[in-house]
Coordinates of C-alpha atoms and ligand atoms in Angstrom, one line a residue:
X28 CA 99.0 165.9 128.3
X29 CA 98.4 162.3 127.0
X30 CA 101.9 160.7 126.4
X31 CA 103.2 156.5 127.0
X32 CA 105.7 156.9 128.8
X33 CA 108.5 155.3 127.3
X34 CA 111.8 157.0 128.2
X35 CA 112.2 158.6 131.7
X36 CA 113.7 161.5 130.4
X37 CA 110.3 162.1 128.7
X38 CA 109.1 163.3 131.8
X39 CA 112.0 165.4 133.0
X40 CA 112.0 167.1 129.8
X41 CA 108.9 168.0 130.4
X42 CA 109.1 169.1 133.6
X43 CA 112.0 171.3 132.5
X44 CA 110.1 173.3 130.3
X45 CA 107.4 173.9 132.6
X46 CA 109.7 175.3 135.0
X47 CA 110.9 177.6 132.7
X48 CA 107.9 178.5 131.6
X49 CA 106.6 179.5 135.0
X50 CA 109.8 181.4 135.3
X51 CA 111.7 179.5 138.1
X52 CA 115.1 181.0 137.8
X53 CA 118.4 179.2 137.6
X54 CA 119.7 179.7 141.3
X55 CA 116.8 177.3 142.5
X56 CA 119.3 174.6 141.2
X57 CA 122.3 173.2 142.7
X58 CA 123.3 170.1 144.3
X59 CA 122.0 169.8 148.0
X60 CA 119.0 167.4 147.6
X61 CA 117.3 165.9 144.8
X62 CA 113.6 165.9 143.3
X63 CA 112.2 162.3 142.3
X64 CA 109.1 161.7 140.3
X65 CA 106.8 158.7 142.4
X66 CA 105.6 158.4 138.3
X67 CA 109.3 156.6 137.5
X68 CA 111.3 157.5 140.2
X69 CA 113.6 159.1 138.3
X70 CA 115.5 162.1 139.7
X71 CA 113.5 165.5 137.7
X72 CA 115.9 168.3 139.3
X73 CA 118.9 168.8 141.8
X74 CA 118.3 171.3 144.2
X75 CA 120.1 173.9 146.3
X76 CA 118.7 173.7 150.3
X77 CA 118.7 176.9 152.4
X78 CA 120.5 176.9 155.5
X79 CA 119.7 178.2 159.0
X80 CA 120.9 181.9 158.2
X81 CA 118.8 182.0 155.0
X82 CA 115.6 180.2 156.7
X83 CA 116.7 183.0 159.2
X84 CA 116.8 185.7 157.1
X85 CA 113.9 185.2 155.2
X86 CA 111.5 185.6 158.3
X87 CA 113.5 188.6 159.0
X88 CA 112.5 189.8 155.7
X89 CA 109.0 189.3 156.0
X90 CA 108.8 190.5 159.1
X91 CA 110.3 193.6 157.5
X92 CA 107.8 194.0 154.8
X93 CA 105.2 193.2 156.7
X94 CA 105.6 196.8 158.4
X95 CA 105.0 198.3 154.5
X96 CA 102.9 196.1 152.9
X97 CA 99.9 196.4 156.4
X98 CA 99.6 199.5 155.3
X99 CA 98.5 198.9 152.0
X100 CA 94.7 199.2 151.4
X101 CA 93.0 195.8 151.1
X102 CA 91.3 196.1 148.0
X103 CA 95.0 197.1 146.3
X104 CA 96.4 193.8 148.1
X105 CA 93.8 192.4 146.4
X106 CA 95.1 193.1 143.1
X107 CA 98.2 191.6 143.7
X108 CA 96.1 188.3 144.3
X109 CA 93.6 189.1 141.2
X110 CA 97.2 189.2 139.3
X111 CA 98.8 186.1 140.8
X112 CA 95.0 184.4 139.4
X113 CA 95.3 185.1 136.4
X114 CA 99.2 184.1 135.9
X115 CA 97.9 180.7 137.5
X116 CA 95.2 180.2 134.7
X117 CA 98.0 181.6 131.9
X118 CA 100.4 178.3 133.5
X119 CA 97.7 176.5 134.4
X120 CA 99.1 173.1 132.4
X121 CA 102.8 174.3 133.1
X122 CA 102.1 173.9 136.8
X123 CA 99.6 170.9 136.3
X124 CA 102.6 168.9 134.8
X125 CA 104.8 169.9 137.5
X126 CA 102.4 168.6 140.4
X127 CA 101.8 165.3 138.4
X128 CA 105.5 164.7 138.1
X129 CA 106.2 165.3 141.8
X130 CA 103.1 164.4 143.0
X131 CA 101.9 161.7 140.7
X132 CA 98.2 162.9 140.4
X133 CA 96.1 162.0 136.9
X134 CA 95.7 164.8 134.7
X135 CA 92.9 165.8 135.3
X136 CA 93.4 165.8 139.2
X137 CA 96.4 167.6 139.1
X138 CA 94.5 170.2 136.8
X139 CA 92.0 170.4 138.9
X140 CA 94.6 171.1 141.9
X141 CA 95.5 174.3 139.9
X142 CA 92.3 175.3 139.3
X143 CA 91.6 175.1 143.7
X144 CA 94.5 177.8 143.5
X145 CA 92.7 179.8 140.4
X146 CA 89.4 179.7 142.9
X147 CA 91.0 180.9 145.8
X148 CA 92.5 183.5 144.3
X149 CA 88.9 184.9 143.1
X150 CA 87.5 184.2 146.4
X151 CA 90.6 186.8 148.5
X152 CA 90.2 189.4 145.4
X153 CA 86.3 189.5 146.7
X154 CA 87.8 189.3 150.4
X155 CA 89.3 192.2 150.0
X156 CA 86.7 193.8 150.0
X157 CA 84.9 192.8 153.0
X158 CA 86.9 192.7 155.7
X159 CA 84.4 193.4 157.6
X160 CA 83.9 194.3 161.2
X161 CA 81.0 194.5 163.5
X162 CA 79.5 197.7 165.1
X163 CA 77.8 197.0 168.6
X164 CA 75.3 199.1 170.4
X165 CA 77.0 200.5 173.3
X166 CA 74.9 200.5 176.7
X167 CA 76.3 204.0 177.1
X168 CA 74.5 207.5 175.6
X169 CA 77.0 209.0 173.2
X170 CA 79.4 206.2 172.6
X171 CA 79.9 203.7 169.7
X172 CA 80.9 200.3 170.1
X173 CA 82.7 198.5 167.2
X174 CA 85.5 195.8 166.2
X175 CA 88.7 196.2 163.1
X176 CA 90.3 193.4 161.7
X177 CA 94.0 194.4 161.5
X178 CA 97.0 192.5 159.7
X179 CA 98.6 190.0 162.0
X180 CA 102.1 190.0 160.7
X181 CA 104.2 186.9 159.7
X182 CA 102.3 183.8 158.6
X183 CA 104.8 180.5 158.3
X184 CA 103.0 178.0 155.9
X185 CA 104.2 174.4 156.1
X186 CA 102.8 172.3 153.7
X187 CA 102.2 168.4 152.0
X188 CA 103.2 166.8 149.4
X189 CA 99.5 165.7 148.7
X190 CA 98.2 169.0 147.4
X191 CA 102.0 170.7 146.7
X192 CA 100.2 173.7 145.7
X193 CA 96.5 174.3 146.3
X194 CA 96.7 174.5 150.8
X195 CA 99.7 176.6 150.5
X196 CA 97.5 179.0 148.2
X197 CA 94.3 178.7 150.6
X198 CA 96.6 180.5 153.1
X199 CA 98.7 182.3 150.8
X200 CA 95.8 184.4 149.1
X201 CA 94.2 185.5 152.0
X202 CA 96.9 185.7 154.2
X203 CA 97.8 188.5 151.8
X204 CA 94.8 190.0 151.2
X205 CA 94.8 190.5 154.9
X206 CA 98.1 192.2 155.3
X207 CA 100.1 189.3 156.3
X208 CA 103.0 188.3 154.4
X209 CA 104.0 184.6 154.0
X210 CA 106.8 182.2 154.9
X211 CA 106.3 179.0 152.9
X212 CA 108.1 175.3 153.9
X213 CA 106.7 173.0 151.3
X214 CA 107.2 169.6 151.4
X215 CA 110.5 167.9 150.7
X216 CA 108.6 165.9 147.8
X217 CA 107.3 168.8 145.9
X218 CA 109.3 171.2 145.7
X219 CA 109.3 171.9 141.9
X220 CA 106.0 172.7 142.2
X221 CA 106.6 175.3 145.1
X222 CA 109.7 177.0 142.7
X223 CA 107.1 177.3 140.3
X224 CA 104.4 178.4 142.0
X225 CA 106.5 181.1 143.9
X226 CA 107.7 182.1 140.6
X227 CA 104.7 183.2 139.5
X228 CA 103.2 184.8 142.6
X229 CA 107.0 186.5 142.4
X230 CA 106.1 188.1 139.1
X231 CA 102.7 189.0 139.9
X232 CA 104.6 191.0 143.0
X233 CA 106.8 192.6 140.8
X234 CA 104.3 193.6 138.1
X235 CA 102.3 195.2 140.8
X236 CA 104.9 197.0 142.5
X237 CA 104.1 195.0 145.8
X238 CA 107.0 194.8 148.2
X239 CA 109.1 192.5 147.1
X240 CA 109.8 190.8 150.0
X241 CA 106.2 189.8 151.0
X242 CA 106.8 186.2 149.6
X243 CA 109.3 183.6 150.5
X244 CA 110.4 180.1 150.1
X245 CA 112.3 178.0 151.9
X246 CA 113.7 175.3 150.2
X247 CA 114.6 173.1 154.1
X248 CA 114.1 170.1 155.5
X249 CA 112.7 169.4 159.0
X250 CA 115.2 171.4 160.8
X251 CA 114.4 174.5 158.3
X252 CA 110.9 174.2 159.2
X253 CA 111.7 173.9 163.0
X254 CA 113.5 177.4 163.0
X255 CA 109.6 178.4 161.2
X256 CA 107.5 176.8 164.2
X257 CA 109.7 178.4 167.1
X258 CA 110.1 182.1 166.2
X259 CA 108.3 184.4 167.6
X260 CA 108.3 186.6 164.5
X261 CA 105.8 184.1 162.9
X262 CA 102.8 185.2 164.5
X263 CA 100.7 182.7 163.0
X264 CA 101.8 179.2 161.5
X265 CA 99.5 177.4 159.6
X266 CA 100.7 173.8 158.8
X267 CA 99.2 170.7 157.2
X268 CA 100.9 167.2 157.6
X269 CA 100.2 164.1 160.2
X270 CA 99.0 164.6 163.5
X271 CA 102.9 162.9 164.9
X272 CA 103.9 166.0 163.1
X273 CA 101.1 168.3 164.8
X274 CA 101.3 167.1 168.5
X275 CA 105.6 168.2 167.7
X276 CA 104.1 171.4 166.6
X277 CA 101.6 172.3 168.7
X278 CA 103.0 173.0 172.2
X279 CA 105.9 174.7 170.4
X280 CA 103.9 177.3 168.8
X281 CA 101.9 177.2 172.1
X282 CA 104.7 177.8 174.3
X283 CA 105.7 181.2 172.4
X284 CA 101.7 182.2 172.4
X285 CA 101.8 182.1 168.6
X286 CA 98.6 181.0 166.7
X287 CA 98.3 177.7 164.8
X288 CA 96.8 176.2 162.1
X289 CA 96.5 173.0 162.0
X290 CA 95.5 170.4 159.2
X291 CA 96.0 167.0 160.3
X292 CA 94.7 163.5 159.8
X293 CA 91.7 162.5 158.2
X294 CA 90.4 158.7 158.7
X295 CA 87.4 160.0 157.0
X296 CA 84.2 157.9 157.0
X297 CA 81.0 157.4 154.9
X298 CA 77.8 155.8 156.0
X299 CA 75.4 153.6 153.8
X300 CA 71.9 153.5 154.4
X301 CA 69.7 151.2 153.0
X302 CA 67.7 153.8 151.5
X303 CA 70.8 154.9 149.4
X304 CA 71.0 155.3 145.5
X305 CA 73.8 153.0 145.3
X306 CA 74.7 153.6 141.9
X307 CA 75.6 157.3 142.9
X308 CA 76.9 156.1 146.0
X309 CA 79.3 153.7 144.1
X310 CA 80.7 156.8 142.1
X311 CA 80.8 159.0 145.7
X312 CA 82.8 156.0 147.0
X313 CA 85.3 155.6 144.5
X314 CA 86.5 158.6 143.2
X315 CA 87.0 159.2 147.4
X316 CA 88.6 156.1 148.0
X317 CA 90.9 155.8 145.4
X318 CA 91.4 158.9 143.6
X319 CA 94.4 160.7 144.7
X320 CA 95.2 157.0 145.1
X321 CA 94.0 157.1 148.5
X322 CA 96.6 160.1 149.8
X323 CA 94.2 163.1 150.3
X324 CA 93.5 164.2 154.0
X325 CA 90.0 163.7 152.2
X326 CA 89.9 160.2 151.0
X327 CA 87.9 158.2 152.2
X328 CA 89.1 154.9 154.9
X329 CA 86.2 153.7 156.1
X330 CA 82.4 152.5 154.8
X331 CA 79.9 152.3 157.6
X332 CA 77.0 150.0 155.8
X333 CA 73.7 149.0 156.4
X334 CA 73.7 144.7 157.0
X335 CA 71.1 144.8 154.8
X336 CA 72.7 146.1 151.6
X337 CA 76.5 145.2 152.7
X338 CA 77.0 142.0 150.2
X339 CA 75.3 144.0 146.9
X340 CA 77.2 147.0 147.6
X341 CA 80.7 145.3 148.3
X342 CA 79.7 142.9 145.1
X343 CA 79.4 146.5 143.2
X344 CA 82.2 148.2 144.9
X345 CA 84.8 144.9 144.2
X346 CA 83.3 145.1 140.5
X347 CA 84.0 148.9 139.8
X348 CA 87.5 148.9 141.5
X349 CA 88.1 145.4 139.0
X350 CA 87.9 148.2 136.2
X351 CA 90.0 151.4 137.0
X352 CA 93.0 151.2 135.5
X353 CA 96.5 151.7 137.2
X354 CA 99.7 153.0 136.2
X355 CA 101.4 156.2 135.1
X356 CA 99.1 159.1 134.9
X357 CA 100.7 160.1 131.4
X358 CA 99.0 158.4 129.9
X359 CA 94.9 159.2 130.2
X360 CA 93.5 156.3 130.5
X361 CA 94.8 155.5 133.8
X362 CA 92.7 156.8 136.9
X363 CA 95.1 155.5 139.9
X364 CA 98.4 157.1 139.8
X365 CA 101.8 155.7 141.9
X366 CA 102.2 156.3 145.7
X367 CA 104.2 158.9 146.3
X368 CA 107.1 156.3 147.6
X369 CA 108.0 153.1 148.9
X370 CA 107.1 154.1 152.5
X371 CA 103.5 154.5 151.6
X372 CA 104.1 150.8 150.1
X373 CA 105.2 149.3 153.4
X374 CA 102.7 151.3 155.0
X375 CA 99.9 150.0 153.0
X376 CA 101.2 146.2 152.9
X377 CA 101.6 146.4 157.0
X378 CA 98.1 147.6 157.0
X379 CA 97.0 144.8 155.6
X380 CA 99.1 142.3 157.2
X381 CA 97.2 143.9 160.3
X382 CA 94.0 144.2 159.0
X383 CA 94.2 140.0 158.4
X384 CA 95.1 139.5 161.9
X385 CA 92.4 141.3 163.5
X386 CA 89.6 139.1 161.5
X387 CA 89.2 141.1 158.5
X388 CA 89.0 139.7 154.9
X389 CA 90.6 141.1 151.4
X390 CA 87.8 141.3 149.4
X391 CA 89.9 142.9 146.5
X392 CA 93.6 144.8 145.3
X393 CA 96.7 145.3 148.1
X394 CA 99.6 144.5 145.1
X395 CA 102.3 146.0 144.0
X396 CA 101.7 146.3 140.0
X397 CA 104.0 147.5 137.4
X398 CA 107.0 146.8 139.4
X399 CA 108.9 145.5 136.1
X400 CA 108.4 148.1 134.0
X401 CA 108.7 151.0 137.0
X402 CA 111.5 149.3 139.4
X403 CA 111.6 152.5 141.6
X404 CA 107.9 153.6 141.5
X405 CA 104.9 152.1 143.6
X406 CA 101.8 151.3 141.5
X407 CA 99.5 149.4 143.6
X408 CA 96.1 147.8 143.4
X409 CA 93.2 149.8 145.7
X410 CA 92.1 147.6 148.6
X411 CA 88.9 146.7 150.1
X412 CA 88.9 145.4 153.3
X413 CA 85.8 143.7 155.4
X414 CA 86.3 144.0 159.0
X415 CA 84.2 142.7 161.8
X416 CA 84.6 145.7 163.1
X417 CA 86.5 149.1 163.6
X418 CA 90.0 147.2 164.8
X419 CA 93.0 149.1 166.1
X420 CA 93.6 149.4 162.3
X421 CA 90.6 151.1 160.8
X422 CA 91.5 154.1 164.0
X423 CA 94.7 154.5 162.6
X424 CA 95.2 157.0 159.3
X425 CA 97.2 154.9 156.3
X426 CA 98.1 157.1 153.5
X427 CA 96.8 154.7 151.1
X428 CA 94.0 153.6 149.0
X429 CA 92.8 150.9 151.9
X430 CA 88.7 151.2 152.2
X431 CA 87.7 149.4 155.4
X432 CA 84.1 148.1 155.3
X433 CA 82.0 147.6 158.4
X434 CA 78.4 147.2 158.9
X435 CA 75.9 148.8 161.5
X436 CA 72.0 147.6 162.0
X437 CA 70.5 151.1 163.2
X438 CA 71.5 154.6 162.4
X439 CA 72.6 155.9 165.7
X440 CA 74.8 153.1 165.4
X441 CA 76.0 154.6 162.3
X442 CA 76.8 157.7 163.7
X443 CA 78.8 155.9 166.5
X444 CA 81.0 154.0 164.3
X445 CA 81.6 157.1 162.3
X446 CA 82.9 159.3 165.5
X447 CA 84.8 156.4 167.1
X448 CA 88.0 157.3 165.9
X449 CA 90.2 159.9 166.8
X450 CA 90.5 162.1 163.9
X451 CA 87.7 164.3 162.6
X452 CA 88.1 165.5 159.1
X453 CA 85.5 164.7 156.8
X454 CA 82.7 162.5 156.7
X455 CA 79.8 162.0 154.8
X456 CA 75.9 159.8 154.4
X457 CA 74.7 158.1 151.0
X458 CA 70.5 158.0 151.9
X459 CA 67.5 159.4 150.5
X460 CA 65.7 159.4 154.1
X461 CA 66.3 163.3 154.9
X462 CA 65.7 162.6 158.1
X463 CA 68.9 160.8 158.5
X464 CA 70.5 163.3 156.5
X465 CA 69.7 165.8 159.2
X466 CA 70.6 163.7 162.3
X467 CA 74.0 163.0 160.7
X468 CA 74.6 166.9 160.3
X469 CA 73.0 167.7 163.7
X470 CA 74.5 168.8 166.6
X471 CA 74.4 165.0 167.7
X472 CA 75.4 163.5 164.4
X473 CA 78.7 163.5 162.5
X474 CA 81.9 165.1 165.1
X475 CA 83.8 165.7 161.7
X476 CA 84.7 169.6 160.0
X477 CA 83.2 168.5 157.3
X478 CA 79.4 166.4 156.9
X479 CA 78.4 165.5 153.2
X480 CA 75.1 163.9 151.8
X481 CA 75.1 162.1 149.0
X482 CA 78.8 163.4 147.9
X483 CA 82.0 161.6 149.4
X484 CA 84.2 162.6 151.7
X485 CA 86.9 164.3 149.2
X486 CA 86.8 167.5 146.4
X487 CA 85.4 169.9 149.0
X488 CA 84.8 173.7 147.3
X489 CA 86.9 176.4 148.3
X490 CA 83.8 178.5 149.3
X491 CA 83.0 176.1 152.3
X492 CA 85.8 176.6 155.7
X493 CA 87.7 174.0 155.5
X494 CA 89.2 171.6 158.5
X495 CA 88.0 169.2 161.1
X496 CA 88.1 168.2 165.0
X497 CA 89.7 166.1 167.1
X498 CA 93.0 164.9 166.1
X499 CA 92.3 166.7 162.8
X500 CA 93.6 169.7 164.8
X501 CA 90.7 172.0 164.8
X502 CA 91.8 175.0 161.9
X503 CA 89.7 175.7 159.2
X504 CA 91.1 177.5 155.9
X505 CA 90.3 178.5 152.5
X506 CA 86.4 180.0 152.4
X507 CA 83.6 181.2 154.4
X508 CA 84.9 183.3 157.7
X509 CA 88.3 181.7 158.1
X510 CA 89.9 185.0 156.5
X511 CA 89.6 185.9 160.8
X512 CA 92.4 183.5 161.9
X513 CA 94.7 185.7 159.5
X514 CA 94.0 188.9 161.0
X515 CA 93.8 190.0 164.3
X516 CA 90.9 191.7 165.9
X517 CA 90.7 195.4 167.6
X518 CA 87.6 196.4 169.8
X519 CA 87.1 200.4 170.0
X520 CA 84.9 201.8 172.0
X521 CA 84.3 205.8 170.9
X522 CA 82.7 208.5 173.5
X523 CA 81.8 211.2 171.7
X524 CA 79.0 212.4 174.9
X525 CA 81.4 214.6 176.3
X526 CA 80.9 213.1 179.3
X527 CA 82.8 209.9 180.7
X528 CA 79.9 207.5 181.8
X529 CA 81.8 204.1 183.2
X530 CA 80.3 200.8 182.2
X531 CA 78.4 198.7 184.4
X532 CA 77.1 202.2 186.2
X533 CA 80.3 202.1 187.7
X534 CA 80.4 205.2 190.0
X535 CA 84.6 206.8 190.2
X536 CA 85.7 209.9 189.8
Ligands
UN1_628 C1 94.0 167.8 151.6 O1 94.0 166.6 151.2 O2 94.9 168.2 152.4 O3 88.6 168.4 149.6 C2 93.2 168.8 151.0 C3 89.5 168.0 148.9 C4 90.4 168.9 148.3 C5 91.4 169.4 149.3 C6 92.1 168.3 150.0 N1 89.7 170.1 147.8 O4 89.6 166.8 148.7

């Protein structure tokens, strides 16, 4: 995928082709809204929008084939899941090139996001198999106690334009393995790579003789996806974004008693200790500071650093970032990639207007680069910041590759500075002293979903649950047990005694 980019149509072109290849068909296009690239800015693809009847409609027509497709065994539902996995590793470059243009991830990021889909996908197929529930002992002679997982009904997915592809297929995959089907509002920004990716889950459907209406898309905007959060027909709605965008959500789907899922801010912190190997802990810190360019839920804001080690490690840190190279991820060299528009800019340079007024000190990056050669697309330097300490700006989230540094003198210190904020993603300790690595994963240590040693805070598995606390919203997706939130549960107590004993040694009739 290694090109210069030289003409903008370069990228459209290519973009073009991979569409087709992934089989998005030619009523996705019209002329409601428009797909830009963050790489140029260029404009990749006009779009057509759905309107309230068709956002309507396509909940009516899950909620439809919902009633068919619950009743397929789980293991066959798998199937249509092992199908959809190995269409995604046929297109895996197709979509790849898609998510970079729209997205602006490196190659091998965007690659990677593909493969998070290919993993999940493997991980449901085995789900299927194990939708397992528990059988109790009943206090009563002649009786058996036990739970079922059932399908729930209507998930509504509402996705970022961070990871276009690779959340939406967390829920997606297992949603579907568990008899659900799927409502899906990507982000505005990504949409091409939502067309594509539906297009191939749409074939694997068809191939597999699924019901065809088990998968839709909504091409909408914020008022599309507000007809998603408020009806009652979307029994579960599972949406990742800001946590603005999640306190709006929340009490809707409360208010209807629907479930949510919620993926929200990160703020995401690491801790330094002096005992740390800080060569590895340089490589943790950067790829989870400023890959992604700083706009994963995962990446990470904030370094909490022993005052011992604080100068050689910022020295280190300032050296590395002097050597990544920025600009458009066509071309392989580069490792930082554009922000995904001019908002993130003003975000980032306000930051740092802020972060100077509350005491702290630029230590490196916070330009605008490349603005000559890419007038409409925002290239910018990674920043490292040294506060005095965690100022109204280090507890807010920006969507940008900002790294606030901050020192602490003991370790429950550490851990303080680390929970202080309001969000609760990720988090994670550089040390070779295991016995901080076990107080920062104790009940009493780290208040995030996630608790790392000696890796960042970004590029979790998909085996692991995925989610935080706090602000973060609480859900957890993609491996381990969270296959539960997609189902819902049934306790059945069975008396086969031939007698009616009451619980409790309740006395009746
Ligand atoms: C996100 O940014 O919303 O752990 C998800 C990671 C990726 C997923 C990030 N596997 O960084």
């Amino acid at each position: 995928m290694t090109e210069t980019l030289t003409q903008s149509s370069v990228l459209t072109t290519r973009v073009k082709a991979a569409l087709e290849a992934c089989g998005v068909d030619a009523s996705a296009y019209g002329t409601d809204r428009s797909s830009f690239s963050p790489l140029t800015g260029e404009v990749l693809a006009q779009l057509r929008s759905h309107g309230a009847d068709e956002v309507d409609a396509a909940i009516g027509k899950a909620d439809a084939a919902f009633k068919t497709w619950r009743e397929v065994p789980a293991p066959e539902r798998g199937n249509l899941i092992k199908r959809w996995g190995e269409l995604l590793t046929e297109h895996k470059e197709d979509l790849a090139v898609i998510v970079q243009a729209e997205a602006g991830k490196i190659t091998s990021e965007a690659l990677g996001e593909v493969q998070e889909m290919i993993d999940i996908c493997d991980f449901a197929v085995g789900q299927s198999r194990m939708l397992y529930g528990k059988t109790m002992p009943s206090e009563r002679p002649g009786h058996r106690l036990m739970e079922t997982w059932h399908p729930l009904g209507v998930v509504g997915v509402i996705s970022a334009f961070n990871f276009p592809v690779a959340v939406y297929s967390w829920n997606t995959a297992l949603a579907l393995v568990c008899g659900d089907t799927v409502v899906w509002k990507p982000s505005e920004i990504t949409m091409l790579s939502a067309l594509a990716s539906h297009a191939l889950l749409a074939r694997a459907v068809r191939e597999c003789q699924a019901p065809a209406d088990i998968h839709q898309l909504i091409v909408t905007d914020r008022v599309g996806g507000q007809l998603l959060v408020k009806d009652p027909r979307v029994a579960l709605l599972s949406a990742t974004g800001s946590v603005r965008m999640g306190r709006e959500i929340a009490p809707q789907v409360a208010e209807r008693f629907g479930r949510a899922l919620l993926e929200l801010g990160g703020n995401n912190a690491a801790i330094v200790s002096p005992t740390a190997d800080l060569d590895l802990a340089l490589r943790g810190i950067v790829f989870s500071a400023v890959g992604t360019a700083g706009q994963r839920c995962t990446s990470m804001r904030r370094l909490i650093v022993h005052e011992s080690i604080v100068d050689q490690l910022t020295e280190k840190l300032v050296q590395a970032y002097g050597t990544l190279s920025i600009g458009s991820p066509l071309d392989e060299k580069n490792l930082v990639g554009p922000l995904v528009h001019e908002r993130s800019f003003k975000d980032m340079e306000q930051a740092l207007v802020d972060a100077q007024e509350q005491g702290g000190t630029i230590l490196t990056g916070g330009k605008r680069v490349l603005a000559d050669e890419f007038p409409n697309a925002y290239y910018v330097e990674p920043a490292i910041v040294r506060m005095p300490s965690q100022t109204q700006v280090v507890h807010d989230e920006t969507f940008a590759p900002i790294l606030y540094v901050v020192t602490y003198s003991d370790f429950d210190e550490a851990i303080a500075l680390n929970n202080e904020v309001p969000q609760g993603l990720s988090s994670s300790v550089f040390t070779q002293d295991q016995g901080e690595a076990e107080r920062f994963m104790a009940a009493s240590g780290s208040d995030c979903g996630i608790a790392n040693v000696n890796i960042g805070t970004s590029g979790a598995e998909i085996g692991g649950a995925f989610g935080g606390e706090k602000e973060t919203g609480g859900g957890r997706e993609s491996g381990s047990d969270s296959w539960k939130v997609y189902m819902r549960q049934a306790t059945n107590t069975v008396n086969y005694s031939g007698k009616l004993p009451l619980a409790q040694g309740v006395e009746f009739i």
